[in-house]
Every structure is written in structure tokens, then in C-alpha cells.
JSON list of C-alpha atoms in Angstrom, two decimals:
[
{"chain": "A", "resi": 12, "resn": "MET", "atom": "CA", "xyz": [102.05, 109.43, 111.86]},
{"chain": "A", "resi": 13, "resn": "THR", "atom": "CA", "xyz": [98.62, 109.58, 110.27]},
{"chain": "A", "resi": 14, "resn": "ASP", "atom": "CA", "xyz": [97.52, 109.12, 106.70]},
{"chain": "A", "resi": 15, "resn": "THR", "atom": "CA", "xyz": [95.35, 112.25, 106.72]},
{"chain": "A", "resi": 16, "resn": "PRO", "atom": "CA", "xyz": [96.83, 115.54, 105.44]},
{"chain": "A", "resi": 17, "resn": "ALA", "atom": "CA", "xyz": [97.34, 118.43, 107.85]},
{"chain": "A", "resi": 18, "resn": "GLY", "atom": "CA", "xyz": [94.12, 120.33, 108.50]},
{"chain": "A", "resi": 19, "resn": "HIS", "atom": "CA", "xyz": [92.01, 117.40, 107.29]},
{"chain": "A", "resi": 20, "resn": "THR", "atom": "CA", "xyz": [90.26, 115.24, 109.84]},
{"chain": "A", "resi": 21, "resn": "ALA", "atom": "CA", "xyz": [89.06, 111.74, 109.14]},
{"chain": "A", "resi": 22, "resn": "ASP", "atom": "CA", "xyz": [85.48, 112.54, 110.16]},
{"chain": "A", "resi": 23, "resn": "SER", "atom": "CA", "xyz": [84.98, 115.63, 107.97]},
{"chain": "A", "resi": 24, "resn": "ASN", "atom": "CA", "xyz": [82.85, 115.45, 104.86]},
{"chain": "A", "resi": 25, "resn": "GLU", "atom": "CA", "xyz": [85.27, 117.53, 102.79]},
{"chain": "A", "resi": 26, "resn": "PRO", "atom": "CA", "xyz": [87.41, 115.74, 100.27]},
{"chain": "A", "resi": 27, "resn": "PRO", "atom": "CA", "xyz": [91.17, 115.87, 100.92]},
{"chain": "A", "resi": 28, "resn": "PRO", "atom": "CA", "xyz": [93.15, 118.53, 99.06]},
{"chain": "A", "resi": 29, "resn": "SER", "atom": "CA", "xyz": [94.43, 117.55, 95.65]},
{"chain": "A", "resi": 30, "resn": "VAL", "atom": "CA", "xyz": [98.05, 116.62, 95.14]},
{"chain": "A", "resi": 31, "resn": "GLU", "atom": "CA", "xyz": [98.60, 119.86, 93.20]},
{"chain": "A", "resi": 32, "resn": "ASP", "atom": "CA", "xyz": [97.20, 121.90, 96.08]},
{"chain": "A", "resi": 33, "resn": "GLN", "atom": "CA", "xyz": [99.42, 120.06, 98.55]},
{"chain": "A", "resi": 34, "resn": "ARG", "atom": "CA", "xyz": [102.46, 120.61, 96.33]},
{"chain": "A", "resi": 35, "resn": "ALA", "atom": "CA", "xyz": [101.67, 124.33, 96.01]},
{"chain": "A", "resi": 36, "resn": "GLU", "atom": "CA", "xyz": [101.29, 124.65, 99.78]},
{"chain": "A", "resi": 37, "resn": "LEU", "atom": "CA", "xyz": [104.54, 122.76, 100.33]},
{"chain": "A", "resi": 38, "resn": "ALA", "atom": "CA", "xyz": [106.34, 124.97, 97.79]},
{"chain": "A", "resi": 39, "resn": "GLU", "atom": "CA", "xyz": [105.13, 128.09, 99.62]},
{"chain": "A", "resi": 40, "resn": "THR", "atom": "CA", "xyz": [106.32, 126.66, 102.93]},
{"chain": "A", "resi": 41, "resn": "VAL", "atom": "CA", "xyz": [109.73, 125.76, 101.51]},
{"chain": "A", "resi": 42, "resn": "SER", "atom": "CA", "xyz": [110.08, 129.24, 99.98]},
{"chain": "A", "resi": 43, "resn": "ALA", "atom": "CA", "xyz": [109.22, 130.88, 103.28]},
{"chain": "A", "resi": 44, "resn": "LEU", "atom": "CA", "xyz": [111.73, 128.72, 105.15]},
{"chain": "A", "resi": 45, "resn": "ALA", "atom": "CA", "xyz": [114.43, 129.40, 102.54]},
{"chain": "A", "resi": 46, "resn": "ALA", "atom": "CA", "xyz": [113.85, 133.14, 102.85]},
{"chain": "A", "resi": 47, "resn": "LYS", "atom": "CA", "xyz": [114.18, 132.92, 106.65]},
{"chain": "A", "resi": 48, "resn": "ALA", "atom": "CA", "xyz": [117.36, 130.87, 106.36]},
{"chain": "A", "resi": 49, "resn": "ASP", "atom": "CA", "xyz": [119.00, 133.33, 103.94]},
{"chain": "A", "resi": 50, "resn": "VAL", "atom": "CA", "xyz": [120.64, 135.39, 106.68]},
{"chain": "A", "resi": 51, "resn": "PRO", "atom": "CA", "xyz": [123.08, 137.39, 104.48]},
{"chain": "A", "resi": 52, "resn": "THR", "atom": "CA", "xyz": [120.22, 138.69, 102.34]},
{"chain": "A", "resi": 53, "resn": "ARG", "atom": "CA", "xyz": [118.12, 139.50, 105.40]},
{"chain": "A", "resi": 54, "resn": "VAL", "atom": "CA", "xyz": [121.03, 141.37, 107.00]},
{"chain": "A", "resi": 55, "resn": "SER", "atom": "CA", "xyz": [121.72, 143.26, 103.78]},
{"chain": "A", "resi": 56, "resn": "ASN", "atom": "CA", "xyz": [118.07, 144.24, 103.43]},
{"chain": "A", "resi": 57, "resn": "GLU", "atom": "CA", "xyz": [117.91, 145.40, 107.06]},
{"chain": "A", "resi": 58, "resn": "ALA", "atom": "CA", "xyz": [121.13, 147.40, 106.67]},
{"chain": "A", "resi": 59, "resn": "ALA", "atom": "CA", "xyz": [119.78, 149.10, 103.55]},
{"chain": "A", "resi": 60, "resn": "TYR", "atom": "CA", "xyz": [116.53, 149.89, 105.37]},
{"chain": "A", "resi": 61, "resn": "GLN", "atom": "CA", "xyz": [118.34, 151.37, 108.39]},
{"chain": "A", "resi": 62, "resn": "ALA", "atom": "CA", "xyz": [120.67, 153.39, 106.14]},
{"chain": "A", "resi": 63, "resn": "SER", "atom": "CA", "xyz": [117.65, 154.76, 104.32]},
{"chain": "A", "resi": 64, "resn": "ARG", "atom": "CA", "xyz": [116.03, 155.71, 107.63]},
{"chain": "A", "resi": 65, "resn": "ALA", "atom": "CA", "xyz": [119.20, 157.45, 108.80]},
{"chain": "A", "resi": 66, "resn": "SER", "atom": "CA", "xyz": [119.52, 159.31, 105.52]},
{"chain": "A", "resi": 67, "resn": "ASN", "atom": "CA", "xyz": [115.91, 160.45, 105.73]},
{"chain": "A", "resi": 68, "resn": "ALA", "atom": "CA", "xyz": [116.40, 161.59, 109.33]},
{"chain": "A", "resi": 69, "resn": "VAL", "atom": "CA", "xyz": [119.43, 163.66, 108.32]},
{"chain": "A", "resi": 70, "resn": "GLN", "atom": "CA", "xyz": [117.52, 165.15, 105.38]},
{"chain": "A", "resi": 71, "resn": "ASP", "atom": "CA", "xyz": [114.62, 166.05, 107.69]},
{"chain": "A", "resi": 72, "resn": "HIS", "atom": "CA", "xyz": [116.92, 167.63, 110.27]},
{"chain": "A", "resi": 73, "resn": "ARG", "atom": "CA", "xyz": [119.67, 169.01, 108.08]},
{"chain": "A", "resi": 74, "resn": "GLY", "atom": "CA", "xyz": [120.19, 172.15, 110.20]},
{"chain": "A", "resi": 75, "resn": "ALA", "atom": "CA", "xyz": [120.46, 170.20, 113.43]},
{"chain": "A", "resi": 76, "resn": "ALA", "atom": "CA", "xyz": [122.92, 167.75, 111.88]},
{"chain": "A", "resi": 77, "resn": "ALA", "atom": "CA", "xyz": [125.08, 170.61, 110.60]},
{"chain": "A", "resi": 78, "resn": "GLY", "atom": "CA", "xyz": [125.02, 172.23, 114.03]},
{"chain": "A", "resi": 79, "resn": "ILE", "atom": "CA", "xyz": [126.06, 169.03, 115.76]},
{"chain": "A", "resi": 80, "resn": "ILE", "atom": "CA", "xyz": [128.88, 168.44, 113.29]},
{"chain": "A", "resi": 81, "resn": "GLY", "atom": "CA", "xyz": [130.02, 172.04, 113.71]},
{"chain": "A", "resi": 82, "resn": "ALA", "atom": "CA", "xyz": [130.03, 171.70, 117.50]},
{"chain": "A", "resi": 83, "resn": "ILE", "atom": "CA", "xyz": [132.10, 168.52, 117.28]},
{"chain": "A", "resi": 84, "resn": "VAL", "atom": "CA", "xyz": [134.64, 170.16, 114.96]},
{"chain": "A", "resi": 85, "resn": "ALA", "atom": "CA", "xyz": [134.85, 173.18, 117.26]},
{"chain": "A", "resi": 86, "resn": "ALA", "atom": "CA", "xyz": [135.40, 170.96, 120.30]},
{"chain": "A", "resi": 87, "resn": "VAL", "atom": "CA", "xyz": [138.21, 169.10, 118.53]},
{"chain": "A", "resi": 88, "resn": "VAL", "atom": "CA", "xyz": [139.89, 172.36, 117.48]},
{"chain": "A", "resi": 89, "resn": "VAL", "atom": "CA", "xyz": [139.67, 173.79, 121.02]},
{"chain": "A", "resi": 90, "resn": "THR", "atom": "CA", "xyz": [141.08, 170.58, 122.48]},
{"chain": "A", "resi": 91, "resn": "VAL", "atom": "CA", "xyz": [144.02, 170.58, 120.06]},
{"chain": "A", "resi": 92, "resn": "VAL", "atom": "CA", "xyz": [144.80, 174.26, 120.73]},
{"chain": "A", "resi": 93, "resn": "LEU", "atom": "CA", "xyz": [144.64, 173.83, 124.51]},
{"chain": "A", "resi": 94, "resn": "ARG", "atom": "CA", "xyz": [146.88, 170.77, 124.46]},
{"chain": "A", "resi": 95, "resn": "ARG", "atom": "CA", "xyz": [149.45, 172.55, 122.33]},
{"chain": "A", "resi": 96, "resn": "ARG", "atom": "CA", "xyz": [149.46, 175.54, 124.71]},
{"chain": "A", "resi": 97, "resn": "ARG", "atom": "CA", "xyz": [149.88, 173.28, 127.74]},
{"chain": "A", "resi": 98, "resn": "SER", "atom": "CA", "xyz": [152.68, 171.30, 126.13]},
{"chain": "A", "resi": 99, "resn": "ARG", "atom": "CA", "xyz": [154.55, 174.54, 125.27]},
{"chain": "A", "resi": 100, "resn": "LYS", "atom": "CA", "xyz": [154.23, 175.86, 128.84]},
{"chain": "A", "resi": 101, "resn": "VAL", "atom": "CA", "xyz": [155.72, 172.69, 130.30]},
{"chain": "A", "resi": 102, "resn": "VAL", "atom": "CA", "xyz": [158.77, 172.81, 127.96]},
{"chain": "A", "resi": 103, "resn": "ARG", "atom": "CA", "xyz": [159.69, 176.43, 128.77]}
]
């Protein structure tokens, strides 16, 4: 370990940073590390962002979304009707 602060070389003519400057830099570093370590908040923020994107996509393509939902509902109804018809034919 050296006695010179990070970014300060022994042969430079610049004075070393003040203790207050070092403390401020350390506080920023600690804050950044704490934010990275706060996984639940990061996940929540990402989920909110993705939900917002999905909502905006649906708003932008409202007609397409309605058409897709309608097609899915129609496919389910046709499937149910066909299965009921087949099950009645087998019983007779």
C-alpha cells in the first residue's frame, strides 16, 4: 500500500486533494455502490420501465392489439365448440 492518494503520483507538482475532497469522492463512490447493491429497487424500477414501454406499445397499436385479442377469443370459442361436438358424437 502507498501513502499517496489514488490519482496522485509522488513526482507530480500538484498538491494532494484535501480531506474534504477525498471524503466527498468517497461518499459518491459509496452511494454508487449502494445503489448497485440495492437489487429490489433496481428490479422494481426496471419492471416499471418495461410496463410503461408495454403500455405505450399497446396505446400506439391499439387496433392491432384488439385484433389479436379478438382472434385469440375466436380461436378459443371455435375450439370449445368443436370439442363439444366431437364429445357428443362419440356418446351417441
